[in-house]
CSV table of C-alpha atoms (C1' of nucleotides) in Angstrom, one decimal:
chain,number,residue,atom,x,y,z
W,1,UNK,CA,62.3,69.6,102.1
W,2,UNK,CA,59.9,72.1,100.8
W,3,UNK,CA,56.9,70.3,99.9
W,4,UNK,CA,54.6,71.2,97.0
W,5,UNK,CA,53.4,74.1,98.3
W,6,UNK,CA,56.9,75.4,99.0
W,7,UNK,CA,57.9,74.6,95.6
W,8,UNK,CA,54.7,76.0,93.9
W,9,UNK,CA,55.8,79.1,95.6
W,10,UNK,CA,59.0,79.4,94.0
W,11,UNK,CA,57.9,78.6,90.6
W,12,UNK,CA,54.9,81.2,90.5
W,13,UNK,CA,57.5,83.8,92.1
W,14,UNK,CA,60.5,83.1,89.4
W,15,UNK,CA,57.9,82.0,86.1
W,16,UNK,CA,57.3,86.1,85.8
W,17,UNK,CA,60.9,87.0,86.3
W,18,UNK,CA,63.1,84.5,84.1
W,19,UNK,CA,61.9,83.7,81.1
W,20,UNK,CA,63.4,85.7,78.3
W,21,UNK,CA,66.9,85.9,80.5
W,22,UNK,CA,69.7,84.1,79.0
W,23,UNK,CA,72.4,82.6,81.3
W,24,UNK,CA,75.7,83.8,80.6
W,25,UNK,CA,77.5,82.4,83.2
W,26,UNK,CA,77.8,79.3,85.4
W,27,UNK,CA,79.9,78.8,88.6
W,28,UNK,CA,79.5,75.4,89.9
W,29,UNK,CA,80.6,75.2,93.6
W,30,UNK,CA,79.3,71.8,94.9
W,31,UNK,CA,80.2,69.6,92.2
W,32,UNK,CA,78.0,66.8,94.2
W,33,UNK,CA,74.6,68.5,93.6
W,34,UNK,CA,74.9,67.5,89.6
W,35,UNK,CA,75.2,63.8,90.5
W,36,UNK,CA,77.7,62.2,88.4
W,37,UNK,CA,77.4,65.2,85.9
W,38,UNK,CA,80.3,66.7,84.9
W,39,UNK,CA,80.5,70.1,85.6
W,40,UNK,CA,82.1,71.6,82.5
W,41,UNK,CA,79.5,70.1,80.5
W,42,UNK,CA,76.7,71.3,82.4
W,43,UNK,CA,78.0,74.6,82.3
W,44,UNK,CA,78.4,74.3,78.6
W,45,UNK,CA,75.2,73.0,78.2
W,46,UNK,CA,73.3,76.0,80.0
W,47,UNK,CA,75.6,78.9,78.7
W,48,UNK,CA,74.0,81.2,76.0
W,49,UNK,CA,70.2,79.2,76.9
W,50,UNK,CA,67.7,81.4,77.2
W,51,UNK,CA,64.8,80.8,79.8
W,52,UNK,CA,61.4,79.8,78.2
W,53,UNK,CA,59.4,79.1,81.2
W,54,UNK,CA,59.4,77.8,84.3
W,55,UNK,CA,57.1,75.2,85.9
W,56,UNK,CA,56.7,72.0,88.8
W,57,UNK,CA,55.9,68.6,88.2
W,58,UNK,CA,55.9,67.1,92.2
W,59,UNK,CA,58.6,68.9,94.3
W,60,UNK,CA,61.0,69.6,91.1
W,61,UNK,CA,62.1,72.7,90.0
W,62,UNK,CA,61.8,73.0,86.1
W,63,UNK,CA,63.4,75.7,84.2
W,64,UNK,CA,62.9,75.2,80.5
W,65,UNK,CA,64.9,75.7,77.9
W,66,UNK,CA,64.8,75.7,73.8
W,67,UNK,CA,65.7,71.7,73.7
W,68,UNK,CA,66.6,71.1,77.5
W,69,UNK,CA,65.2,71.1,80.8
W,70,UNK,CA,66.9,72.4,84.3
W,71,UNK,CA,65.4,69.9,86.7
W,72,UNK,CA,66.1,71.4,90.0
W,73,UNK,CA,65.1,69.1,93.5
W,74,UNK,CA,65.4,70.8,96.5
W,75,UNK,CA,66.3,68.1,99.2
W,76,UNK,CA,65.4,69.0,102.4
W,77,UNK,CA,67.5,72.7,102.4
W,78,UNK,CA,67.1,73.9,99.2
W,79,UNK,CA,66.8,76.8,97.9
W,80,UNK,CA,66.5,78.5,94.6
W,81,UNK,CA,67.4,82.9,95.3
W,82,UNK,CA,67.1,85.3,92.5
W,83,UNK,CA,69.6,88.4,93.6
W,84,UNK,CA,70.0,91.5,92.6
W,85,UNK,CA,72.9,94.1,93.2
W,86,UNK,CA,72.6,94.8,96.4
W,87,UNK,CA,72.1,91.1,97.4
W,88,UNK,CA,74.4,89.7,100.3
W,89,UNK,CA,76.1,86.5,98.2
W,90,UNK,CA,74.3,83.5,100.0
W,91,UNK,CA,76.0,81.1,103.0
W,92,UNK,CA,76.0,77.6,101.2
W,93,UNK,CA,75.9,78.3,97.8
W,94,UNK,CA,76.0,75.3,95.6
W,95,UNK,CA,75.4,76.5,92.2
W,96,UNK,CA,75.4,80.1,90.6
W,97,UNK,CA,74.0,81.4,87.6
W,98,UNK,CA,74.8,84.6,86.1
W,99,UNK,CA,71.9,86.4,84.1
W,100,UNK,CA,72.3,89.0,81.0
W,101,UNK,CA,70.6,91.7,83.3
W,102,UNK,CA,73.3,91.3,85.4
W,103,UNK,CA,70.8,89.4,88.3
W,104,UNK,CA,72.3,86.0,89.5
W,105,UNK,CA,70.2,83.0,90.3
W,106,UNK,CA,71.9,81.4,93.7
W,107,UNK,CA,71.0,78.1,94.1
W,108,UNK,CA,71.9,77.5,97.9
W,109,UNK,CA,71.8,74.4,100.1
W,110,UNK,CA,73.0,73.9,103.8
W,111,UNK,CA,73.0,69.9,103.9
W,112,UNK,CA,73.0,69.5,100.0
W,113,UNK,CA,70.8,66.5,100.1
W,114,UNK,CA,69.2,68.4,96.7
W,115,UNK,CA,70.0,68.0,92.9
W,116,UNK,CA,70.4,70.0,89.8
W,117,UNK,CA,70.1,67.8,86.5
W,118,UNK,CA,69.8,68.1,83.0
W,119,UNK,CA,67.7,66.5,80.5
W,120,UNK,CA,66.2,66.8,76.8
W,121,UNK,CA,62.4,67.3,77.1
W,122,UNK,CA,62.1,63.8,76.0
W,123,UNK,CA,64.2,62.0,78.7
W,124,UNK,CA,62.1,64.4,80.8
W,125,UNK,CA,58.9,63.9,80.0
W,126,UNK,CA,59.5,60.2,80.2
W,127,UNK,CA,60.8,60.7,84.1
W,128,UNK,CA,57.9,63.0,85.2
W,129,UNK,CA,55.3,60.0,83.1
W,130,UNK,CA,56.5,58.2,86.3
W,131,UNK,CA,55.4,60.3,89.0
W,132,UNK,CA,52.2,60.0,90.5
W,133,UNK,CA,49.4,61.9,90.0
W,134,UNK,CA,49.5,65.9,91.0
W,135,UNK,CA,46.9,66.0,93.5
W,136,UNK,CA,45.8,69.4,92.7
W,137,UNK,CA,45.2,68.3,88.8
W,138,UNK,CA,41.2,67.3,88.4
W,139,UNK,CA,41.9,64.2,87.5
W,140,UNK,CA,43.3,63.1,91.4
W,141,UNK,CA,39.7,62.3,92.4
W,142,UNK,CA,37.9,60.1,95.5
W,143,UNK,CA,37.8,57.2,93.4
W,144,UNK,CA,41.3,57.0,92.1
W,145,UNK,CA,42.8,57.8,95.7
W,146,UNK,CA,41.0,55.2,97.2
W,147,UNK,CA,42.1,52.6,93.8
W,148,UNK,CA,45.5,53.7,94.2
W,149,UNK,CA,45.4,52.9,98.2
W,150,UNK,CA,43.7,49.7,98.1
W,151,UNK,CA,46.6,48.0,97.2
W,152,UNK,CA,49.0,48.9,99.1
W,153,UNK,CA,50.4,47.5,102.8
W,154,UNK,CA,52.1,50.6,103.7
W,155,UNK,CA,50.5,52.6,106.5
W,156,UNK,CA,48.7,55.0,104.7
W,157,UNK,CA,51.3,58.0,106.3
W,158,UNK,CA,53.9,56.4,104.5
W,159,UNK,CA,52.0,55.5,101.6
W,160,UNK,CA,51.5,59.5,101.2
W,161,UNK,CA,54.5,60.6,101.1
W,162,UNK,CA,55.6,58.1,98.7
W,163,UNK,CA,55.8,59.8,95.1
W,164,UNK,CA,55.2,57.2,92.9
W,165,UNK,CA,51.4,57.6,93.8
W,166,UNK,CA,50.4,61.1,94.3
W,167,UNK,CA,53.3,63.8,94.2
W,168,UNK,CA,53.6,66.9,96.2
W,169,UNK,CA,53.2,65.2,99.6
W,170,UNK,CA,55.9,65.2,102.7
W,171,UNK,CA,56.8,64.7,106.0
W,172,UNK,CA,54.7,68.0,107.3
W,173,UNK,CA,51.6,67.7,105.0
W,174,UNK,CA,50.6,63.6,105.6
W,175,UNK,CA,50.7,64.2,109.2
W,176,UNK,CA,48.6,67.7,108.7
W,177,UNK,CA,46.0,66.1,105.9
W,178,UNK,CA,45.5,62.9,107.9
W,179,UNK,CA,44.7,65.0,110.7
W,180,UNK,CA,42.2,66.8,109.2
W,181,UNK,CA,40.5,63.8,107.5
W,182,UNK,CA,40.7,62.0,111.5
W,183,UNK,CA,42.3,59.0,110.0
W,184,UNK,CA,44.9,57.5,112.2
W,185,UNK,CA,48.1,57.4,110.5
W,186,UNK,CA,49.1,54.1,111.6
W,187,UNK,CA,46.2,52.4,109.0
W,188,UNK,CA,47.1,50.7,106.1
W,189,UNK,CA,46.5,52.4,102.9
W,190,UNK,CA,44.2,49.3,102.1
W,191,UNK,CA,42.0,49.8,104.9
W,192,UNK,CA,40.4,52.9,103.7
W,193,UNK,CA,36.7,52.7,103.2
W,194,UNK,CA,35.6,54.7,100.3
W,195,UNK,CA,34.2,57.4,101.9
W,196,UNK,CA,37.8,57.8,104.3
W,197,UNK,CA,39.5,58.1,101.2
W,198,UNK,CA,37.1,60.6,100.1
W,199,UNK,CA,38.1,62.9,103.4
W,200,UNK,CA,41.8,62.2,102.7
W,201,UNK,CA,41.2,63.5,99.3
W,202,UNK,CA,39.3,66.5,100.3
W,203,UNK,CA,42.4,67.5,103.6
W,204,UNK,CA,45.1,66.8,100.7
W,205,UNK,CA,43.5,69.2,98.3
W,206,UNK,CA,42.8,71.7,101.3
W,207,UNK,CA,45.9,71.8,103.1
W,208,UNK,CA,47.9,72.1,100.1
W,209,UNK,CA,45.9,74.9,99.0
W,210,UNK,CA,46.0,76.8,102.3
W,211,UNK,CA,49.5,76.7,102.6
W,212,UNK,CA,50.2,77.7,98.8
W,213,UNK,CA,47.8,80.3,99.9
W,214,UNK,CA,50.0,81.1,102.8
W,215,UNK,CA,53.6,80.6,100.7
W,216,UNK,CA,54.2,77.8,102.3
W,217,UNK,CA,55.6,76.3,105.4
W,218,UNK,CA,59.1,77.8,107.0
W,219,UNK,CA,60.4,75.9,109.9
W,220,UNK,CA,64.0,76.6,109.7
W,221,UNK,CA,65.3,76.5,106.0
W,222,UNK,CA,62.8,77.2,103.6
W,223,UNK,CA,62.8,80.9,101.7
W,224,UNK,CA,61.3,82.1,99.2
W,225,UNK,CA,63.2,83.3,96.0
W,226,UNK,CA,63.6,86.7,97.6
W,227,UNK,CA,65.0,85.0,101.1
W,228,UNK,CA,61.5,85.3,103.1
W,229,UNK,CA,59.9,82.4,105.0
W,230,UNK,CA,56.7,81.4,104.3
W,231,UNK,CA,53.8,82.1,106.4
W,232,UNK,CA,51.7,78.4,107.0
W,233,UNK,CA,54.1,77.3,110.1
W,234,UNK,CA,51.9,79.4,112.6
W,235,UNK,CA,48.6,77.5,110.9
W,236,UNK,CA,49.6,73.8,111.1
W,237,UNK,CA,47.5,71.6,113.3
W,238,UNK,CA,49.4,68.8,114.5
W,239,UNK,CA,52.9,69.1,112.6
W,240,UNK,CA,55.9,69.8,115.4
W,241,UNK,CA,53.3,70.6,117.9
W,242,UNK,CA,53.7,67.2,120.4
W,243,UNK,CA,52.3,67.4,123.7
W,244,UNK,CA,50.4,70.3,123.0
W,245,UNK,CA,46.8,70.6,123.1
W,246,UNK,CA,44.7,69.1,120.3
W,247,UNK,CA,42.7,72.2,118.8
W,248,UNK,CA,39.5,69.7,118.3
W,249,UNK,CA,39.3,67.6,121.7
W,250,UNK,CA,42.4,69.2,123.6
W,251,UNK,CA,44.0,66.1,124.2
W,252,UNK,CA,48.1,66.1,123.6
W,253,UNK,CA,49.2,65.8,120.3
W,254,UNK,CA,51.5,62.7,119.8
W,255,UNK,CA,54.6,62.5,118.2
W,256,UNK,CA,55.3,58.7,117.2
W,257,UNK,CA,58.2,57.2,114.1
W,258,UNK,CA,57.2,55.8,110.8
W,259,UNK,CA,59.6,54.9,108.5
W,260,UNK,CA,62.4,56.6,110.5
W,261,UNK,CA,60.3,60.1,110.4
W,262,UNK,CA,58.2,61.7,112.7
W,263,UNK,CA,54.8,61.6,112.8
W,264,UNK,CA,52.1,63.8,114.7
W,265,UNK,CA,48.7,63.4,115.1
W,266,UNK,CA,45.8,62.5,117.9
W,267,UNK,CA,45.1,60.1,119.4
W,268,UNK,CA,41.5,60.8,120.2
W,269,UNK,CA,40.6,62.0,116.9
W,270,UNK,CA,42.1,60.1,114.3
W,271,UNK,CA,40.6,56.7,114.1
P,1,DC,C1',57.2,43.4,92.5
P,2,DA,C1',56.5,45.5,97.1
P,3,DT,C1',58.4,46.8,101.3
P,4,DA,C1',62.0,48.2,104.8
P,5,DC,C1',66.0,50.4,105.9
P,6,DG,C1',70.5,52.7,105.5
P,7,DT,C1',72.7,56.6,103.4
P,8,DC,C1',73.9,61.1,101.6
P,9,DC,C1',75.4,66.1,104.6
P,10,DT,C1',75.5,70.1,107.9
P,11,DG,C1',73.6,72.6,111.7
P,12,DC,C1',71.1,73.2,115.8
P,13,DC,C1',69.5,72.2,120.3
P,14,DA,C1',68.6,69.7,124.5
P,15,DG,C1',70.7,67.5,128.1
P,16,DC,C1',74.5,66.3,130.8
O,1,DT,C1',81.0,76.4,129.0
O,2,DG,C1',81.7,72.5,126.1
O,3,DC,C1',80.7,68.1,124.4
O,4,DT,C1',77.5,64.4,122.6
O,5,DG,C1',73.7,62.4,120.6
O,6,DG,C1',69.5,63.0,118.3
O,7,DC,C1',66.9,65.1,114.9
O,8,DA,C1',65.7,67.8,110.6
O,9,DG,C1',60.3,69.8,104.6
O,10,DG,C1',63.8,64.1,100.5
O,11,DA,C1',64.8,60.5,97.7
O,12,DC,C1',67.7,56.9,96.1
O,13,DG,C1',70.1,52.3,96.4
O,14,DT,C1',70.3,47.8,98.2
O,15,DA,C1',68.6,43.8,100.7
O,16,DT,C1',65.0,40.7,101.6
DNA sequence: CATACGTCCTGCCAGC
DNA sequence: TGCTGGCAGGACGTAT
């Protein structure tokens, strides 16, 4: 799925353009994507809200209400298009939201793997409390990544991606920010000295930036709110790149499976 | 509790 | 050309 920069990009583009709309009408399509939901009820629910804000805690999607919370997870082929008039009605659409200035907000997923839920602040507050920490908050800090890892058995690629530590972090940024902190993938999170950590902290904070910076990282699916891909694919390092050249010692880039996903990284320079 | 693995779903692409 | 198998930005449930 989008990643946290992918889904930062969507909030910052749809936090200007939402709130004060009200939603006056819902059109569930994929039942599926509201879990066990029912979809009269969401529909009910959201009817006559009017948007408040909109903001991310990890990869979610949060469209606030007065008294309730859209929590929207993007799965792997998400997305979340605001469409005007002229807009071409999207290919997968799961769920659509009509706006009182006549915009609709398409939510639209090929494979469906995402979710659209609803909660009172309260129920959601106590969800997000059990997310890891958002590595681009000051308090995610050398110290506390290398705490965190210490007691873990996971390979510290795995241990990355895994939410209930630090949030944001997928399959295409753990293989990029170990790759720039030259830590081989294939450690366990516990064997990171304190100053390895410190370099993993540093790339984490870095490459998520960058690619914010770059609205993030389109390989096939991912689009903006407006449909356009984001521009970070052309800048990653070691992600999808196998048997190329390593752009710090030229050596081929190897692809190897962790946890039934792929992981890239070299050989040479990640120790 | 921590860890490992299968599962949800559709589309695309390489290889035969 | 047409088929098949493998693979794809995630996260949850179950088994051990």
């Amino acid at each position: 799925m989008p990643e946290l920069p992918e889904v930062e990009t969507i909030v910052r583009d749809v936090a200007h353009r939402l709130p004060g709309r009200v939603i006056v009408g819902v059109d569930v399509v994929h039942p599926d994507l509201l879990d066990d939901h029912p979809p009269v009820a969401f529909a009910a629910a959201l009817i006559g809200a009017t948007v408040r804000a909109v903001s991310r805690r990890a990869k979610n999607i949060v469209v606030e209400f007065d008294g309730l919370r859209l929590v929207i997870n993007l799965g792997m082929t998400g997305r979340l298009l605001v469409l005007g008039d002229g807009d071409a009605a999207p290919s997968h659409p799961g769920v659509r939201f009509t706006l009182d200035d006549g915009r609709r907000l398409a939510y639209h997923d090929v494979r469906r793997f995402g979710r659209l839920a609803l909660y009172t602040p309260e129920v959601w507050a106590d969800r997000a409390a059990k997310l890891g920490i958002e590595p681009l908050d000051p308090g995610f800090t050398p110290g506390l990544l290398h705490e965190l890892a210490s007691s873990s058995r996971v390979t510290i690629k795995s241990w990355l991606m895994d939410q209930r530590r630090v949030v944001g972090i997928g399959n295409i940024y753990s293989s990029e920010a170990l790759f720039r902190a030259r830590i081989d993938p294939r450690r366990t999170a516990k064997s990171l000295t304190p100053s390895e950590a410190s370099r993993l902290h540093t790339a984490v904070i870095e490459v998520l930036r960058e690619a914010i910076e770059f609205r993030g990282t389109t390989l096939l699916d991912y689009r903006d709110p407006d449909g356009n891909p984001g521009g970070f694919a052309g800048r990653l390092l070691v992600y999808d790149r196998a048997g190329r050249a390593c752009v710090r010692c030229g050596r081929p880039i190897h692809r190897i499976v962790q946890g039934g996903r792929s992981t890239y990284f070299c050989r040479r320079c990640q120790r």
